XYZ file of C-alpha atoms in Angstrom:
541
model
C 148.155 257.695 143.909
C 145.838 257.444 145.481
C 144.160 258.709 148.244
C 143.638 262.146 147.884
C 144.468 267.332 141.501
C 149.428 272.741 132.596
C 149.784 270.428 130.302
C 151.068 271.814 127.000
C 149.440 268.885 125.301
C 146.881 266.654 126.948
C 147.941 263.841 124.660
C 151.539 263.625 125.867
C 152.564 260.418 127.604
C 152.036 260.317 131.344
C 154.550 258.359 133.353
C 152.563 258.999 136.494
C 151.290 257.449 139.604
C 150.269 254.102 138.131
C 153.466 253.384 136.220
C 155.562 250.350 137.020
C 159.298 250.544 137.680
C 160.143 251.317 134.080
C 158.046 252.253 131.029
C 157.055 249.367 128.792
C 158.242 249.150 125.200
C 154.872 250.566 124.114
C 155.223 253.494 126.537
C 158.753 254.229 125.361
C 157.500 254.236 121.774
C 154.810 256.723 122.795
C 157.451 258.973 124.359
C 159.266 259.140 121.034
C 156.080 259.409 118.971
C 154.704 262.351 120.962
C 157.959 264.250 121.207
C 156.988 266.788 118.550
C 153.231 266.944 119.123
C 153.447 270.026 121.302
C 155.508 273.147 120.814
C 156.002 274.168 124.449
C 158.482 276.949 123.701
C 155.984 278.766 121.490
C 153.194 278.278 124.015
C 155.310 279.513 126.892
C 156.373 282.544 124.893
C 152.737 283.320 124.212
C 151.773 282.853 127.846
C 154.716 284.287 129.677
C 156.618 286.724 127.483
C 157.121 290.123 129.058
C 159.238 292.514 127.016
C 159.674 294.816 129.983
C 162.030 292.340 131.627
C 163.572 290.794 128.557
C 167.077 292.035 129.407
C 167.193 292.466 133.182
C 165.443 289.938 135.423
C 164.814 291.445 138.854
C 164.372 288.078 140.575
C 167.613 286.118 140.672
C 169.684 283.915 142.928
C 172.952 285.502 144.059
C 175.793 283.219 145.155
C 178.813 284.836 146.823
C 182.103 282.966 147.008
C 183.679 284.302 150.222
C 187.137 283.062 149.221
C 187.515 285.178 146.093
C 184.539 287.586 146.406
C 183.184 286.446 143.020
C 179.459 287.021 142.596
C 177.548 284.604 140.360
C 173.996 285.582 139.372
C 171.618 282.835 138.314
C 167.969 283.233 137.334
C 167.507 279.455 136.920
C 165.019 277.984 139.368
C 166.900 274.655 139.353
C 169.806 276.489 140.998
C 167.518 277.700 143.767
C 166.048 274.227 144.255
C 169.511 272.634 144.177
C 170.739 274.844 147.003
C 167.782 273.877 149.180
C 167.599 270.105 148.710
C 167.837 268.397 152.091
C 167.308 264.630 151.657
C 170.169 262.219 152.140
C 170.270 259.949 149.091
C 171.645 256.520 149.947
C 173.654 254.297 147.624
C 170.879 251.980 146.524
C 170.290 249.739 143.516
C 166.637 250.752 143.322
C 167.594 254.433 143.106
C 170.366 253.666 140.613
C 167.961 251.830 138.321
C 165.495 254.728 138.242
C 168.228 257.329 137.818
C 169.746 255.400 134.920
C 166.404 255.427 133.113
C 166.067 259.200 133.452
C 169.678 259.731 132.361
C 169.055 257.657 129.229
C 165.982 259.752 128.389
C 167.046 263.415 128.594
C 164.401 264.427 126.039
C 161.734 263.214 128.437
C 163.159 265.370 131.230
C 163.237 268.377 128.891
C 159.619 267.934 127.835
C 158.417 267.584 131.411
C 160.387 270.680 132.467
C 158.879 272.721 129.621
C 155.422 271.590 130.688
C 156.191 272.551 134.289
C 157.693 275.922 133.391
C 154.668 278.170 134.067
C 154.053 276.589 137.476
C 157.416 275.763 138.990
C 157.953 279.124 140.683
C 154.441 279.034 142.171
C 154.979 275.505 143.537
C 158.357 276.423 145.057
C 156.755 279.438 146.752
C 153.955 277.300 148.218
C 156.405 274.710 149.533
C 158.714 277.289 151.086
C 155.784 279.129 152.679
C 154.897 275.858 154.411
C 158.472 274.944 155.369
C 158.417 271.886 153.096
C 161.483 270.217 151.522
C 161.974 271.332 147.919
C 162.343 267.718 146.841
C 158.538 267.880 146.678
C 158.756 270.129 143.600
C 159.753 266.938 141.768
C 156.766 264.914 142.927
C 154.493 265.971 140.013
C 157.089 264.514 137.638
C 156.710 261.123 139.298
C 152.941 261.471 139.640
C 151.812 262.836 136.296
C 154.774 264.112 134.252
C 153.427 267.558 135.281
C 150.142 267.125 133.414
C 147.046 268.293 135.342
C 144.854 266.502 132.775
C 146.393 263.157 133.781
C 143.844 260.526 134.804
C 144.894 257.111 136.072
C 143.152 253.739 136.064
C 142.843 254.165 139.843
C 140.637 257.289 139.444
C 143.473 259.660 140.394
C 143.376 262.976 138.561
C 145.563 266.006 138.104
C 149.160 267.057 138.444
C 149.341 265.747 142.019
C 147.058 262.751 141.325
C 144.269 262.805 143.888
C 141.405 260.298 143.933
C 137.968 261.892 144.490
C 137.638 261.157 148.211
C 141.040 262.410 149.281
C 140.721 265.400 146.973
C 137.556 266.495 148.792
C 139.183 265.732 152.136
C 141.940 268.224 151.362
C 139.844 271.001 149.921
C 139.378 270.159 146.228
C 135.799 270.798 145.116
C 134.512 268.492 142.356
C 131.329 268.904 140.336
C 129.992 269.211 136.779
C 131.625 272.609 136.243
C 134.901 272.168 138.074
C 137.434 269.626 139.352
C 139.858 271.100 141.881
C 142.157 268.094 141.499
C 143.177 269.554 138.122
C 143.333 273.147 139.374
C 147.044 273.909 139.712
C 146.572 276.210 142.719
C 143.984 274.132 144.586
C 145.765 270.819 144.012
C 149.161 272.211 145.020
C 147.709 273.576 148.252
C 145.950 270.237 148.841
C 149.141 268.279 148.205
C 151.018 270.432 150.724
C 148.317 269.762 153.357
C 148.289 266.025 152.683
C 152.076 265.686 152.719
C 152.317 267.629 155.987
C 149.647 265.363 157.483
C 151.516 262.225 156.369
C 154.851 263.582 157.615
C 153.354 264.072 161.072
C 151.526 260.706 160.918
C 154.820 258.886 160.295
C 156.720 260.783 163.007
C 158.747 262.953 160.661
C 159.875 260.238 158.223
C 159.561 261.697 154.731
C 160.198 258.424 152.899
C 157.328 256.725 154.711
C 155.159 259.785 154.077
C 155.924 259.592 150.344
C 155.203 255.873 150.254
C 151.836 256.571 151.903
C 151.102 259.356 149.410
C 151.390 256.665 146.748
C 149.581 253.739 148.350
C 147.792 255.115 151.424
C 148.780 255.479 155.054
C 146.850 252.363 156.055
C 148.804 250.080 153.745
C 152.166 251.498 154.838
C 151.190 251.270 158.512
C 150.165 247.602 158.086
C 153.507 246.825 156.431
C 155.308 248.449 159.362
C 153.276 246.426 161.881
C 154.002 243.200 159.994
C 157.733 243.923 160.121
C 157.592 244.868 163.782
C 155.929 241.530 164.639
C 158.820 239.753 162.916
C 161.432 241.942 164.659
C 162.412 243.459 161.298
C 163.241 247.120 160.619
C 160.302 249.355 159.785
C 162.045 251.885 157.536
C 160.846 252.329 153.943
C 163.581 250.171 152.395
C 162.678 247.196 154.596
C 158.909 247.170 154.045
C 156.956 244.740 151.895
C 155.018 247.233 149.756
C 153.383 247.052 146.304
C 155.773 247.038 143.352
C 154.617 250.495 142.286
C 155.323 251.994 145.722
C 158.713 250.276 145.949
C 159.665 252.126 142.744
C 157.873 255.374 143.600
C 160.159 256.723 146.323
C 163.365 255.767 144.432
C 162.050 257.721 141.420
C 161.805 260.905 143.476
C 165.233 260.376 145.043
C 166.747 259.667 141.631
C 165.330 262.922 140.279
C 166.652 264.804 143.317
C 170.107 263.346 142.694
C 170.001 264.458 139.055
C 168.900 267.985 139.983
C 171.596 268.165 142.660
C 174.466 267.308 140.316
C 173.369 267.088 136.667
C 176.937 267.483 135.406
C 177.860 264.210 137.082
C 175.440 262.457 134.723
C 176.369 264.581 131.688
C 172.969 266.274 131.718
C 171.916 269.891 131.271
C 168.510 270.666 132.710
C 166.110 272.804 130.711
C 166.395 276.258 132.281
C 163.357 277.744 133.991
C 163.583 281.335 135.131
C 163.215 281.883 138.847
C 160.485 284.510 138.659
C 156.749 284.745 139.062
C 155.054 284.095 135.734
C 151.467 283.378 136.783
C 149.211 285.240 139.205
C 145.878 284.297 140.774
C 143.237 286.890 139.851
C 139.938 287.314 141.728
C 137.117 287.435 139.127
C 134.274 287.768 141.697
C 131.678 285.634 139.850
C 131.105 283.267 136.925
C 132.868 284.171 133.671
C 132.877 282.604 130.200
C 136.407 281.364 129.478
C 136.247 282.714 125.915
C 135.524 286.206 127.254
C 138.327 285.833 129.793
C 140.713 284.896 126.979
C 139.788 288.000 124.976
C 140.285 290.249 128.013
C 143.744 288.783 128.636
C 144.626 288.763 124.917
C 145.238 285.023 125.052
C 143.838 282.199 122.975
C 141.019 280.154 124.463
C 143.319 277.115 124.574
C 145.925 279.083 126.540
C 143.346 280.127 129.149
C 142.234 276.502 129.478
C 145.815 275.249 129.800
C 146.429 277.665 132.644
C 143.083 276.811 134.297
C 142.524 273.085 133.646
C 140.242 272.708 136.661
C 137.269 274.107 134.743
C 135.414 271.302 132.949
C 133.129 273.388 130.755
C 132.875 276.660 128.836
C 132.754 278.873 131.923
C 133.978 278.959 135.486
C 131.833 277.388 138.212
C 128.897 279.708 139.070
C 129.433 278.910 142.762
C 133.207 279.356 142.710
C 136.108 279.218 142.955
C 136.084 282.691 141.481
C 139.669 283.052 140.336
C 141.810 282.467 137.270
C 145.523 281.861 136.881
C 146.878 284.284 134.284
C 150.314 285.359 133.019
C 151.556 288.089 135.341
C 152.325 290.306 132.353
C 148.628 290.216 131.335
C 147.066 291.069 134.707
C 146.683 294.835 134.319
C 144.881 294.733 130.984
C 142.694 291.827 132.140
C 141.546 293.473 135.371
C 140.912 296.782 133.580
C 138.744 295.067 130.969
C 136.934 292.910 133.534
C 135.964 295.961 135.570
C 134.138 297.336 132.527
C 132.001 294.198 132.096
C 128.506 294.293 133.575
C 127.235 291.176 135.324
C 125.096 290.194 132.314
C 128.040 290.610 129.927
C 130.143 288.012 131.725
C 128.119 285.311 129.941
C 126.140 285.089 126.725
C 122.384 284.569 126.895
C 119.602 282.971 124.883
C 115.851 283.448 125.314
C 114.033 280.122 125.294
C 110.281 279.458 125.096
C 109.252 276.482 127.256
C 107.527 273.685 125.319
C 105.171 270.937 126.441
C 107.200 268.095 127.952
C 110.143 270.324 128.864
C 111.871 270.046 132.227
C 114.737 272.003 133.741
C 117.027 269.013 133.214
C 116.027 268.622 129.568
C 116.514 272.337 128.867
C 119.858 272.434 130.702
C 121.135 269.450 128.715
C 120.065 271.128 125.482
C 122.134 274.222 126.280
C 125.087 272.457 127.973
C 124.525 273.923 131.392
C 122.972 272.757 134.669
C 119.326 272.880 135.843
C 120.475 274.571 139.063
C 121.956 277.497 137.123
C 118.891 277.825 134.875
C 116.640 277.870 137.942
C 118.865 280.365 139.758
C 119.088 282.970 136.989
C 115.341 282.727 136.318
C 114.335 282.726 139.986
C 112.519 279.394 139.558
C 111.475 277.810 142.839
C 111.489 274.023 142.799
C 111.284 272.288 139.427
C 107.907 273.443 138.095
C 107.967 275.344 134.794
C 105.052 276.218 132.487
C 104.831 275.763 128.736
C 104.633 279.091 126.882
C 106.738 280.988 129.419
C 110.265 282.143 128.574
C 113.581 281.430 130.286
C 116.923 283.202 129.949
C 119.617 280.571 129.450
C 123.343 281.283 129.954
C 125.196 279.826 126.959
C 128.767 279.639 125.682
C 130.043 282.758 123.913
C 131.665 280.642 121.190
C 130.977 277.295 119.545
C 131.518 274.454 122.024
C 134.078 272.922 119.657
C 136.287 275.971 120.269
C 136.732 275.006 123.939
C 139.193 272.301 122.911
C 140.315 271.379 126.429
C 136.871 271.109 127.996
C 136.004 267.735 129.484
C 133.659 266.874 126.596
C 136.191 267.756 123.896
C 139.011 265.846 125.593
C 136.727 262.808 125.880
C 135.741 263.101 122.201
C 139.402 263.222 121.224
C 140.151 260.101 123.250
C 137.174 258.216 121.828
C 137.987 259.197 118.232
C 141.550 257.879 118.413
C 142.082 255.135 115.839
C 142.929 251.709 117.222
C 143.143 248.232 115.749
C 139.973 246.223 115.096
C 136.325 247.143 114.571
C 134.920 250.205 116.327
C 131.499 249.841 117.982
C 129.435 252.192 120.101
C 127.567 250.912 123.157
C 124.706 252.964 124.595
C 124.580 252.377 128.344
C 121.203 251.172 129.622
C 119.660 250.915 133.068
C 121.370 248.137 135.022
C 124.533 248.075 132.897
C 127.880 247.752 134.608
C 131.315 247.998 133.052
C 131.854 244.340 133.888
C 128.605 243.355 132.146
C 129.608 245.289 129.037
C 133.087 243.770 129.015
C 131.541 240.275 129.028
C 129.205 241.151 126.169
C 132.000 242.313 123.890
C 134.652 239.934 125.266
C 137.097 242.695 126.141
C 138.553 243.771 129.487
C 137.117 246.508 131.681
C 140.581 248.104 131.654
C 140.465 248.347 127.850
C 136.990 249.897 127.849
C 138.185 252.440 130.410
C 141.244 253.305 128.310
C 139.194 253.740 125.113
C 136.803 256.095 126.924
C 139.130 258.198 129.059
C 137.905 256.778 132.350
C 138.917 254.421 135.134
C 137.564 250.855 135.504
C 135.898 251.829 138.781
C 134.191 254.933 137.377
C 130.401 255.005 137.408
C 128.531 254.755 134.118
C 125.013 256.081 133.584
C 122.116 255.385 131.211
C 122.472 257.221 127.917
C 126.261 257.364 128.106
C 128.028 256.305 124.900
C 131.051 254.024 125.161
C 133.458 253.241 122.346
C 134.350 249.538 122.059
C 137.103 248.109 119.856
C 136.789 244.443 118.909
C 139.045 242.190 116.914
C 137.747 241.604 113.387
C 135.991 238.222 112.968
C 136.385 236.461 109.596
C 133.827 234.075 108.118
C 134.822 230.572 107.013
C 135.792 231.748 103.532
C 139.111 233.567 103.611
C 137.829 235.860 100.883
C 134.780 236.874 102.887
C 134.661 240.423 104.219
C 135.071 241.182 107.915
C 131.866 240.551 109.845
C 131.057 242.940 112.650
C 129.680 241.172 115.705
C 126.926 243.199 117.319
C 125.926 242.347 120.878
C 123.037 243.886 122.747
C 122.061 243.896 126.396
C 118.420 242.952 126.867
C 116.145 242.431 129.854
C 114.125 239.228 129.646
C 110.966 238.623 131.693
C 110.815 235.019 132.898
C 107.702 233.178 131.695
C 105.871 230.231 133.248
C 107.783 227.033 132.459
C 111.121 228.787 131.779
C 114.352 227.272 133.113
C 118.003 228.238 132.909
C 118.556 225.647 130.166
C 115.533 226.724 128.154
C 116.494 230.433 128.258
C 120.148 229.642 127.426
C 119.056 227.576 124.426
C 116.583 230.210 123.266
C 119.158 233.006 123.223
C 122.223 230.903 122.353
C 124.080 231.783 125.557
C 125.615 229.678 128.322
C 123.894 228.934 131.618
C 127.095 229.994 133.404
C 126.848 233.418 131.723
C 123.244 233.858 132.843
C 124.391 233.073 136.372
C 127.218 235.632 136.219
C 125.168 238.393 134.617
C 122.477 238.085 137.287
C 124.406 236.880 140.345
C 122.235 233.763 140.429
C 122.753 230.021 140.783
C 121.103 227.398 138.558
C 120.206 225.598 141.785
C 117.617 228.310 142.435
C 114.193 228.259 140.790
C 113.296 231.061 138.377
C 110.035 232.832 139.166
C 107.527 234.010 136.519
C 107.857 237.776 136.130
C 111.483 237.778 137.293
C 113.731 240.073 135.155
C 117.026 238.740 133.820
C 119.915 240.608 132.166
C 121.118 238.876 128.995
C 123.766 239.738 126.394
C 122.780 238.377 123.008
C 124.301 238.308 119.531
C 122.030 240.277 117.167
C 124.477 240.353 114.233
C 122.161 238.589 111.807
C 119.046 240.440 112.867
C 120.089 243.974 111.923
């Protein structure tokens, strides 16, 4: 998507919002390769097991056959969803094609269902409370394969795939500590609001609303106006929309058809019990996630999987002040939390201010924010004095233990082995992703993929980017691989310099100088003018 955010393994393949009609051969290979990376059954047992209801499940669907008075009890949430599906599914080649892909990949459906298991009941409850069609429970499959850590090349994040602007528009806070687009509760509530808005905007047409959820209401509205001018129908199936959107709605309808009658396609859906398994707990103020895990008798990774909206080692000091926890763990967690004093919610370190220190420098050193350091020490403004002491809130465990924090997920992405020679580029003032791509002769899309970002994401000075280049061989076939090292430099134009003279001096092309600086060779260079250049320094290091 788009215009608007628990994964059991952040590394599982995402067939989400930016996928084309069918997965590529490489994507299909990834599906197979990652099939055994996660053990969702074990994780769900750890998160959700409750021995008190192991035999009798109090929440169940009861179906009564009035003809023979038989009573069939089902605790499978798919049965509840099946009985409440409302969309008419037309006979359509586009739907058939998507459905056939899902039918041929039952293992994929199983893995996604296992990943969705802790959240499905919560999502169904939210949809029903807002009088929404239960087909929408399937939308996170299309968007992100039910992974709230999903991040697309279009800057969409989370299970429901919101871009930053639309996420904020529908109530998802985003800052250094927290990204509501990945918060299961916040993003589900935001998705409900956005879908209701789109449904009203398109006069009650759910297919148009879904198309707009994928590509934006403006694009869908323009397609409708274009058809209307040509006296053509303006329903979803008749519109000229992007390839991704043309496949997007059929994917959801194909999934609805499978859920409605799985036996017709010789499928058995992975059973998910129709009962509440997670509960939102008010924690009042900031809390270290490691301490929360100990109170709930969960692993740190399990707490992070249930609460993927938190980017760092603790919850956001300014809220939201809640955690999603297994319902069976609530009593012991709340009892333990009540015994914690305010100072015991975090760990603390006493730090003596040195000459040259600033709040930003100190915060970076301790992996926190200058605002929090100032707040807990009652510092007004930014002035601090050498020799004085500050109390710094710090992580209760080693940062490496918070394996699903934003930093650790990025490190895992950047450390993944790929073909070629691995380089590291330190971003400098004035760098853009496009500039860097030209230096290393790779695409911006590739750089984004290697660094867990989107091509349109901002980069900042000091940021380290991993670059993979093809190995370059010297003239002798027996020679070892030579690593090409490029550096961005800023060159101050001297009196008498010209485009040709500078290009010759640094062994670059005049056309590249023009592109890097948005200049034309027809213009005169002025002494003192600063130019960005990308030069080969292989033989000088």
